[in-house]
């Protein structure tokens, strides 16, 4: 079931427009990482004020956070890039270039509000050189999920006679956010402290601890020592953010750590609200698809093989890109529809050997991933196949409108088998409209076509006239190809988009078998085959 975010499209457009028009007092717009740890000659731009960094372990996600932190005087470079004497000689010549919005200088006409400036941070002669800006900033690390009983700085709170001098409720903003994220009442959460200056104490410090009263009548309560990891983590994150100044740079490590998937999504929705309400800019790392669900496409960046790529990717596709947890073959596609097209056409593909024995593709040995656009398909396919240590062939399926792609597309070899890495979908346009129109046109040439489609959609042949009229109506009134199948599903009785898509793909493959097979022509050697109705025999062993 597709996740529906509580963040409205208008809010996303508002924030995106605000970034594009530089309507911020502080804002980091772009980083060019010339050389920083394993990242080299790669860039990231921040088109949305909440940005997710995804990637496998050790890929460089935390390095991106550290690079952003170098722009603020609130952080010392050693918090992210400490040097261990002679063992860190690789730090030599590290450098990052930035484009950012600095506070307007009212005394100068050369730097008005909304004007971007450049900045450089470099490691030269055993020290960092940077012209950082005075911007409020917070780092929310993974230590937030350490149980309170294991935190040494909370040991004084474990005494039997402990009683705090000051007790304060959560602020209204913090309480409301905690309630939305955790789905429970937070009215009776309190903050306790012995420090009168700690008006906004933080979880995990030696000045304060959160406690919750279970019943106002009985006054029976429990402390942070008995919180769940997710409960403590959410309160910690929200309290840190709400006490940060407006326009703050907020960096969060592994946002999903200790959280239920639903809480993870709600937390990211809260961050989007913070970006709007407090003009904050937030970067977080994650391994979770749930954390990506509320974000627009441009707000997600992946790190793999020393490079950064923009676009909302499934986390599993990054494992495939780096060679983790894969089977015999990987296929990268532009989006979810192309992914469904690849699956349906590969499932129907057949091949005969010289002895007349028939084979089909072993779909259990193929991973298919939508990677967000033709640019990523081309880059990921070429990068993967160029690696000398690759353990499997990679194919890229581009939409039909990319057939004029002019860059060299050479034949590649894998285990002495030659194949073409880049393939193309049907027609000269996107596959959504090509396949929809082809099925619609078949209604006038094949008497059984509308009947078969009706059965696939409704489960029986009744309502053929209704289906035919609605298929034609959506084609004539729709202006966005990506909405063809969801809109048709709605007018046919709120059918699931996936069901409608599969019905059209199956019908198109039956009507255009040659064209369906031609998608993979030249790449058969890269596919894992198994004899039909016989035990699987690897074709590339």
XYZ file of C-alpha atoms in Angstrom:
541
model
C 0.000 0.000 0.000
C 1.454 3.383 -0.995
C 2.228 5.783 1.845
C 0.311 9.056 1.802
C 2.238 11.812 3.522
C 0.492 14.353 5.746
C 2.680 17.007 4.143
C 0.647 18.781 1.461
C 2.003 19.260 -2.041
C 1.516 22.997 -1.626
C 3.894 22.963 1.355
C 6.537 21.126 -0.661
C 6.166 23.611 -3.533
C 6.361 26.541 -1.117
C 9.630 25.333 0.413
C 11.152 24.407 -2.944
C 10.246 27.838 -4.307
C 11.722 29.502 -1.256
C 15.045 27.756 -1.840
C 15.141 28.573 -5.558
C 14.490 32.266 -4.842
C 17.081 32.436 -2.025
C 14.518 33.553 0.555
C 16.642 32.538 3.531
C 18.845 34.378 5.998
C 21.204 31.382 6.126
C 21.201 28.485 3.694
C 23.730 26.024 2.282
C 22.861 25.660 -1.406
C 25.667 23.523 -2.796
C 28.852 21.662 -1.877
C 31.618 20.577 -4.233
C 33.635 17.895 -2.483
C 36.949 18.077 -4.290
C 38.485 15.570 -1.929
C 37.168 14.437 1.433
C 37.727 10.917 2.751
C 36.445 8.554 0.055
C 34.511 11.259 -1.818
C 36.279 12.981 -4.682
C 35.183 15.302 -7.496
C 31.517 15.019 -6.582
C 28.826 17.579 -5.755
C 25.548 17.924 -3.897
C 22.957 20.702 -4.137
C 20.190 21.355 -1.649
C 16.988 22.045 -3.578
C 14.799 21.323 -0.544
C 15.478 22.371 3.068
C 15.200 18.788 4.366
C 17.708 16.469 2.697
C 18.188 12.721 3.160
C 21.563 11.075 2.531
C 21.297 7.340 1.814
C 23.932 4.746 1.063
C 25.555 1.515 2.258
C 27.704 1.386 5.383
C 31.033 3.097 4.854
C 29.910 4.877 1.684
C 30.393 8.422 3.012
C 27.029 9.544 4.442
C 28.583 10.930 7.627
C 31.278 12.596 5.518
C 28.563 14.638 3.795
C 27.199 15.757 7.181
C 30.720 16.679 8.280
C 31.318 18.678 5.115
C 28.132 20.669 5.787
C 29.165 21.229 9.410
C 32.380 22.932 8.306
C 30.312 25.939 7.192
C 29.219 26.814 10.760
C 31.337 28.225 13.570
C 29.152 26.210 15.969
C 31.168 23.114 15.065
C 34.847 22.365 15.398
C 36.247 20.450 12.414
C 37.672 17.828 14.778
C 34.117 16.786 15.719
C 33.882 15.198 12.271
C 37.442 14.976 10.929
C 39.853 14.210 13.758
C 43.469 13.478 12.845
C 45.291 10.500 14.394
C 48.884 11.619 13.879
C 50.792 9.792 11.177
C 47.893 7.387 10.622
C 45.826 10.079 8.892
C 48.157 11.249 6.180
C 45.270 10.964 3.726
C 43.787 14.197 5.147
C 46.403 16.113 3.224
C 44.844 18.339 0.526
C 41.262 17.728 1.545
C 39.035 20.559 0.338
C 35.367 21.472 -0.079
C 33.875 24.456 -1.897
C 30.502 25.888 -0.957
C 27.758 28.134 -2.264
C 25.647 29.523 0.548
C 23.391 32.369 1.577
C 24.930 34.496 4.298
C 23.113 37.090 6.420
C 22.652 40.355 4.548
C 25.134 43.125 5.306
C 23.054 46.279 5.823
C 26.179 48.428 5.479
C 27.109 47.054 2.071
C 25.316 47.216 -1.268
C 27.415 44.322 -2.570
C 25.820 41.748 -0.292
C 22.047 42.319 -0.047
C 19.564 39.827 1.331
C 19.282 36.634 -0.738
C 22.668 36.928 -2.444
C 24.819 33.784 -2.457
C 28.483 33.757 -1.500
C 31.278 31.260 -1.886
C 33.315 29.615 0.860
C 36.161 27.115 0.986
C 37.242 24.696 3.692
C 40.610 22.993 3.184
C 43.086 21.003 5.223
C 46.538 22.425 4.680
C 49.719 22.175 6.756
C 48.072 20.039 9.455
C 45.140 22.355 10.132
C 41.785 23.354 8.727
C 41.367 26.656 6.949
C 37.814 27.916 6.545
C 35.798 31.138 6.635
C 32.764 29.674 8.424
C 29.649 31.726 9.185
C 28.062 32.399 12.561
C 25.003 30.236 12.131
C 23.117 28.304 14.837
C 23.656 24.580 14.410
C 22.918 21.255 16.100
C 24.347 17.756 15.710
C 22.002 14.982 16.826
C 24.096 11.819 16.988
C 23.246 8.153 17.462
C 24.147 8.313 21.178
C 20.568 9.507 21.731
C 19.404 5.867 21.677
C 21.838 4.645 24.338
C 19.788 3.506 27.382
C 19.841 6.086 30.179
C 21.190 3.562 32.689
C 24.315 3.168 30.522
C 25.051 6.913 30.344
C 27.674 7.890 32.895
C 26.570 11.506 32.949
C 23.189 10.402 34.311
C 24.595 8.337 37.180
C 23.795 11.046 39.733
C 20.107 10.675 38.912
C 20.140 7.031 40.012
C 20.486 7.773 43.723
C 17.536 6.650 45.818
C 17.199 10.054 47.480
C 17.394 12.053 44.243
C 14.839 14.843 43.917
C 15.150 17.693 41.452
C 14.795 21.338 42.453
C 13.098 22.319 39.209
C 10.338 20.600 37.242
C 9.052 21.985 33.967
C 6.585 20.643 31.387
C 7.561 20.288 27.772
C 6.965 23.358 25.661
C 3.742 23.370 23.679
C 5.648 22.926 20.387
C 7.690 20.015 21.745
C 4.675 18.310 23.306
C 2.554 18.587 20.153
C 5.354 17.229 17.963
C 6.045 14.317 20.330
C 2.345 13.430 20.406
C 2.061 13.441 16.601
C 5.172 11.319 16.134
C 4.640 8.781 18.948
C 0.845 8.726 18.725
C 0.427 9.077 22.492
C -0.451 11.793 24.990
C 2.610 13.736 26.164
C 0.858 16.138 28.537
C 2.461 14.658 31.662
C 6.038 14.543 30.426
C 8.210 16.810 32.546
C 11.826 17.975 32.563
C 13.706 17.904 35.840
C 16.875 19.728 36.779
C 18.939 21.083 39.659
C 20.252 23.938 37.524
C 18.085 27.092 37.517
C 19.736 28.201 34.271
C 18.682 25.012 32.514
C 15.318 26.316 31.328
C 15.570 24.144 28.209
C 17.418 21.037 29.443
C 18.248 18.294 26.984
C 17.855 14.580 27.322
C 21.172 12.866 27.972
C 22.887 15.779 29.752
C 23.955 15.753 33.392
C 21.591 18.648 34.094
C 18.268 17.078 33.303
C 16.233 13.988 32.775
C 12.761 13.497 31.351
C 10.109 11.773 33.426
C 6.467 10.949 32.791
C 3.616 10.806 35.291
C 1.317 7.883 34.609
C -1.569 9.206 36.682
C -2.177 12.697 37.998
C -4.201 11.259 40.876
C -1.751 8.636 42.069
C 1.352 10.574 41.068
C 2.887 7.283 39.968
C 5.433 7.929 37.268
C 8.501 6.549 35.559
C 11.753 8.137 34.516
C 13.908 8.103 31.426
C 15.602 4.983 32.807
C 12.460 3.100 31.802
C 11.804 4.772 28.456
C 11.920 2.785 25.250
C 14.760 3.676 22.875
C 12.354 5.222 20.370
C 10.505 7.264 22.980
C 13.736 8.747 24.337
C 15.100 9.345 20.835
C 12.026 11.274 19.662
C 11.940 13.513 22.735
C 15.671 14.147 22.383
C 15.445 15.080 18.697
C 12.388 17.305 19.068
C 13.751 19.072 22.159
C 17.096 19.738 20.439
C 15.378 21.144 17.351
C 12.851 23.294 19.195
C 15.624 24.880 21.278
C 17.733 25.619 18.215
C 17.587 29.158 16.893
C 15.741 30.104 13.728
C 17.671 29.410 10.542
C 19.669 26.651 12.217
C 21.637 23.946 10.421
C 20.534 20.622 11.942
C 22.455 17.407 11.266
C 20.973 14.045 12.284
C 22.744 10.681 12.167
C 20.676 7.586 11.260
C 17.291 9.166 11.828
C 15.432 5.843 11.986
C 17.576 4.469 14.821
C 15.284 2.825 17.401
C 12.086 3.990 15.696
C 9.018 2.200 14.379
C 8.546 2.751 10.591
C 5.449 4.898 11.169
C 7.284 7.037 13.741
C 10.148 7.459 11.277
C 7.793 8.836 8.621
C 6.082 11.153 11.092
C 9.438 12.434 12.309
C 10.463 13.407 8.775
C 7.091 15.123 8.315
C 7.847 17.050 11.506
C 11.224 18.097 10.073
C 9.503 19.499 6.988
C 7.222 21.522 9.278
C 10.291 22.783 11.187
C 11.901 23.873 7.903
C 8.798 25.955 7.175
C 8.193 27.254 10.700
C 11.755 27.949 11.856
C 13.541 28.426 8.499
C 15.798 25.516 9.446
C 17.923 23.468 7.065
C 18.103 19.805 8.002
C 20.354 17.016 6.700
C 19.994 13.454 7.912
C 21.506 10.093 7.066
C 19.408 6.950 6.824
C 19.209 3.317 5.733
C 15.401 3.395 5.768
C 12.951 3.729 2.896
C 10.385 4.892 5.465
C 12.453 8.028 6.096
C 12.373 8.829 2.375
C 8.614 8.398 1.908
C 7.501 11.959 2.862
C 10.262 13.683 0.852
C 10.126 14.934 -2.742
C 12.400 13.327 -5.330
C 15.017 16.105 -5.285
C 15.418 15.942 -1.503
C 17.161 12.555 -1.566
C 20.845 11.996 -2.395
C 22.651 8.670 -2.516
C 26.314 7.986 -1.849
C 27.984 5.047 -3.567
C 31.405 4.346 -5.041
C 32.699 7.761 -4.009
C 30.006 9.735 -5.853
C 26.790 11.555 -4.954
C 23.613 11.136 -7.020
C 20.305 12.996 -6.681
C 16.978 11.239 -6.704
C 14.757 9.156 -4.454
C 16.153 5.623 -4.620
C 15.041 2.412 -3.011
C 17.657 1.514 -0.402
C 17.948 -1.976 -1.913
C 19.102 -0.480 -5.220
C 22.156 0.945 -3.454
C 23.128 -2.508 -2.243
C 22.887 -3.721 -5.812
C 24.955 -0.790 -7.033
C 27.787 -1.610 -4.642
C 27.600 -5.372 -5.127
C 25.913 -6.267 -1.853
C 23.212 -8.936 -1.562
C 22.705 -9.452 -5.289
C 22.003 -12.579 -7.301
C 22.961 -13.169 -10.947
C 21.878 -9.999 -12.744
C 20.757 -6.446 -11.904
C 18.489 -4.222 -14.003
C 18.222 -0.470 -13.351
C 15.143 1.348 -14.685
C 14.023 4.982 -14.698
C 10.969 4.603 -12.447
C 8.411 2.193 -11.014
C 6.479 1.840 -14.273
C 9.641 0.927 -16.186
C 10.447 -1.490 -13.372
C 7.079 -3.188 -13.910
C 7.708 -3.221 -17.677
C 11.088 -4.889 -17.186
C 9.590 -7.502 -14.877
C 6.705 -8.365 -17.210
C 8.791 -8.555 -20.398
C 11.569 -10.586 -18.753
C 9.034 -12.967 -17.261
C 7.660 -13.716 -20.736
C 11.030 -13.938 -22.479
C 11.935 -17.285 -24.063
C 15.056 -18.681 -25.764
C 15.948 -21.917 -27.568
C 19.382 -23.485 -27.832
C 20.797 -25.359 -30.841
C 19.139 -28.584 -29.694
C 15.718 -26.970 -29.560
C 15.525 -26.920 -25.761
C 13.507 -23.967 -24.423
C 14.605 -21.662 -21.620
C 13.046 -18.870 -19.615
C 14.595 -16.175 -17.447
C 14.985 -17.233 -13.821
C 13.288 -14.254 -12.192
C 14.552 -15.320 -8.760
C 18.051 -14.516 -10.005
C 17.252 -10.996 -11.294
C 17.045 -7.816 -9.215
C 15.176 -4.860 -10.769
C 15.429 -1.362 -9.279
C 13.892 1.977 -10.230
C 16.608 4.586 -9.702
C 14.912 7.860 -10.572
C 15.576 9.088 -14.097
C 17.630 8.317 -17.175
C 20.720 10.029 -15.776
C 20.954 7.611 -12.872
C 20.239 4.593 -15.096
C 23.107 5.519 -17.410
C 25.513 6.441 -14.630
C 24.786 3.434 -12.414
C 24.907 0.972 -15.307
C 28.193 2.290 -16.661
C 29.769 2.649 -13.213
C 28.812 -0.871 -12.146
C 29.974 -2.558 -15.332
C 33.281 -0.679 -15.305
C 34.271 -2.053 -11.902
C 36.931 -4.773 -12.254
C 35.607 -6.598 -9.185
C 31.987 -6.836 -10.341
C 30.381 -10.188 -9.676
C 27.332 -9.843 -11.917
C 26.290 -8.073 -15.134
C 24.181 -4.905 -14.947
C 21.604 -3.829 -17.534
C 19.972 -0.412 -17.826
C 16.482 0.004 -19.278
C 15.846 3.495 -20.670
C 12.515 4.866 -21.888
C 11.833 5.070 -25.615
C 12.442 8.820 -25.667
C 16.095 8.129 -24.836
C 16.783 6.210 -28.061
C 18.638 9.231 -29.372
C 21.130 8.864 -26.545
C 24.391 9.744 -28.330
C 27.048 8.622 -25.888
C 28.962 5.489 -26.690
C 27.157 2.338 -25.614
C 29.780 -0.367 -26.088
C 29.335 -4.101 -25.862
C 30.593 -5.387 -22.530
C 31.976 -8.705 -21.429
C 31.237 -10.752 -18.355
C 32.763 -14.230 -17.955
C 33.553 -14.297 -21.666
C 29.948 -13.436 -22.553
C 29.331 -10.257 -24.592
C 26.176 -8.222 -24.058
C 24.728 -4.751 -24.609
C 24.267 -2.966 -21.288
C 21.738 -0.277 -22.217
C 18.309 -1.279 -23.502
C 15.300 0.842 -24.569
C 11.561 0.638 -23.956
C 8.899 0.738 -26.676
C 8.090 3.691 -28.919
C 9.591 7.148 -29.111
C 8.074 8.452 -25.889
C 7.666 7.347 -22.298
C 6.432 3.746 -21.941
C 3.308 4.780 -20.007
C 1.609 6.486 -22.953
C 3.046 4.150 -25.618
C 1.600 1.076 -23.926
C -1.685 2.712 -22.968
C -2.275 3.950 -26.534
C -1.303 0.598 -28.047
C -3.881 -1.222 -25.905
C -6.522 1.417 -26.664
C -5.878 1.108 -30.418
C -6.266 -2.669 -30.196
C -9.932 -2.253 -29.237
C -10.770 -1.410 -32.843
C -8.647 -4.162 -34.410
C -9.033 -7.122 -32.057
C -12.526 -8.078 -30.902
C -11.253 -9.891 -27.836
C -8.888 -7.168 -26.661
C -11.328 -5.124 -24.560
C -12.822 -8.360 -23.211
C -9.440 -9.627 -21.987
C -8.578 -6.275 -20.446
C -11.955 -6.121 -18.691
C -11.403 -9.570 -17.173
C -7.939 -8.547 -15.980
C -9.318 -5.373 -14.384
C -12.725 -6.416 -13.054
C -12.371 -10.183 -12.725
C -15.093 -10.960 -15.305
C -16.131 -9.874 -18.798
C -19.099 -7.799 -17.661
C -18.758 -4.074 -18.163
C -16.758 -4.160 -21.411
C -18.540 -1.084 -22.751
C -17.891 0.790 -19.508
C -14.168 -0.117 -19.525
C -13.798 0.848 -23.181
C -15.430 4.244 -22.603
C -13.305 5.028 -19.556
C -10.034 3.958 -21.186
C -10.809 6.296 -24.089
C -11.998 9.106 -21.792
C -8.802 9.076 -19.693
C -6.638 9.094 -22.829
C -8.458 12.158 -24.210
C -8.536 14.161 -20.950
C -5.242 13.244 -19.286
C -2.242 15.595 -19.685
C 0.281 13.765 -17.481
C 1.411 10.313 -18.726
C 2.485 9.202 -15.248
C -1.125 9.552 -14.022
C -2.816 7.511 -16.772
C -3.129 4.288 -14.791
C -3.954 5.802 -11.403
C -6.691 7.976 -12.951
C -8.165 5.030 -14.839
C -8.175 3.000 -11.624
C -10.125 5.750 -9.882
C -12.888 6.014 -12.509
C -13.213 2.207 -12.711
C -14.035 1.973 -9.017
C -10.839 2.944 -7.220
C -8.828 0.013 -8.497
C -5.222 -0.192 -7.314
C -2.787 1.480 -9.733
C -0.529 -1.571 -9.645
C -3.394 -3.813 -10.804
C -4.235 -1.473 -13.700
C -0.575 -1.198 -14.718
C -0.095 -4.963 -14.724
C -3.268 -5.493 -16.797
C -2.079 -3.075 -19.498
C 1.477 -4.457 -19.533
C 0.239 -8.042 -19.872
C -2.109 -7.078 -22.708
C 0.631 -5.107 -24.497
C 3.071 -8.026 -24.280
C 0.454 -10.326 -25.794
C -0.294 -7.879 -28.614
C 3.344 -6.951 -29.327
C 5.340 -10.059 -28.542
C 8.135 -9.238 -31.011
C 8.522 -5.716 -29.652
C 8.477 -7.040 -26.104
C 11.283 -9.503 -26.835
C 13.265 -6.900 -28.804
C 13.761 -4.853 -25.618
C 16.308 -7.414 -24.406
C 17.794 -8.442 -27.758
C 21.574 -8.258 -27.534
C 21.566 -8.785 -23.780
C 20.530 -12.435 -23.564
C 24.043 -13.418 -22.492
C 23.731 -11.285 -19.384
C 20.504 -12.926 -18.207
C 20.222 -16.037 -15.984
C 18.320 -18.770 -17.824
C 16.669 -21.979 -16.649
C 15.205 -24.804 -18.738
C 11.435 -24.678 -18.844
C 9.880 -27.255 -16.499
C 13.326 -28.487 -15.485
C 15.666 -27.853 -12.573
C 17.533 -24.545 -12.702
C 20.933 -24.679 -14.407
C 23.004 -21.463 -14.156
C 23.792 -20.062 -17.591
C 26.808 -18.026 -16.484
C 28.519 -20.385 -14.094
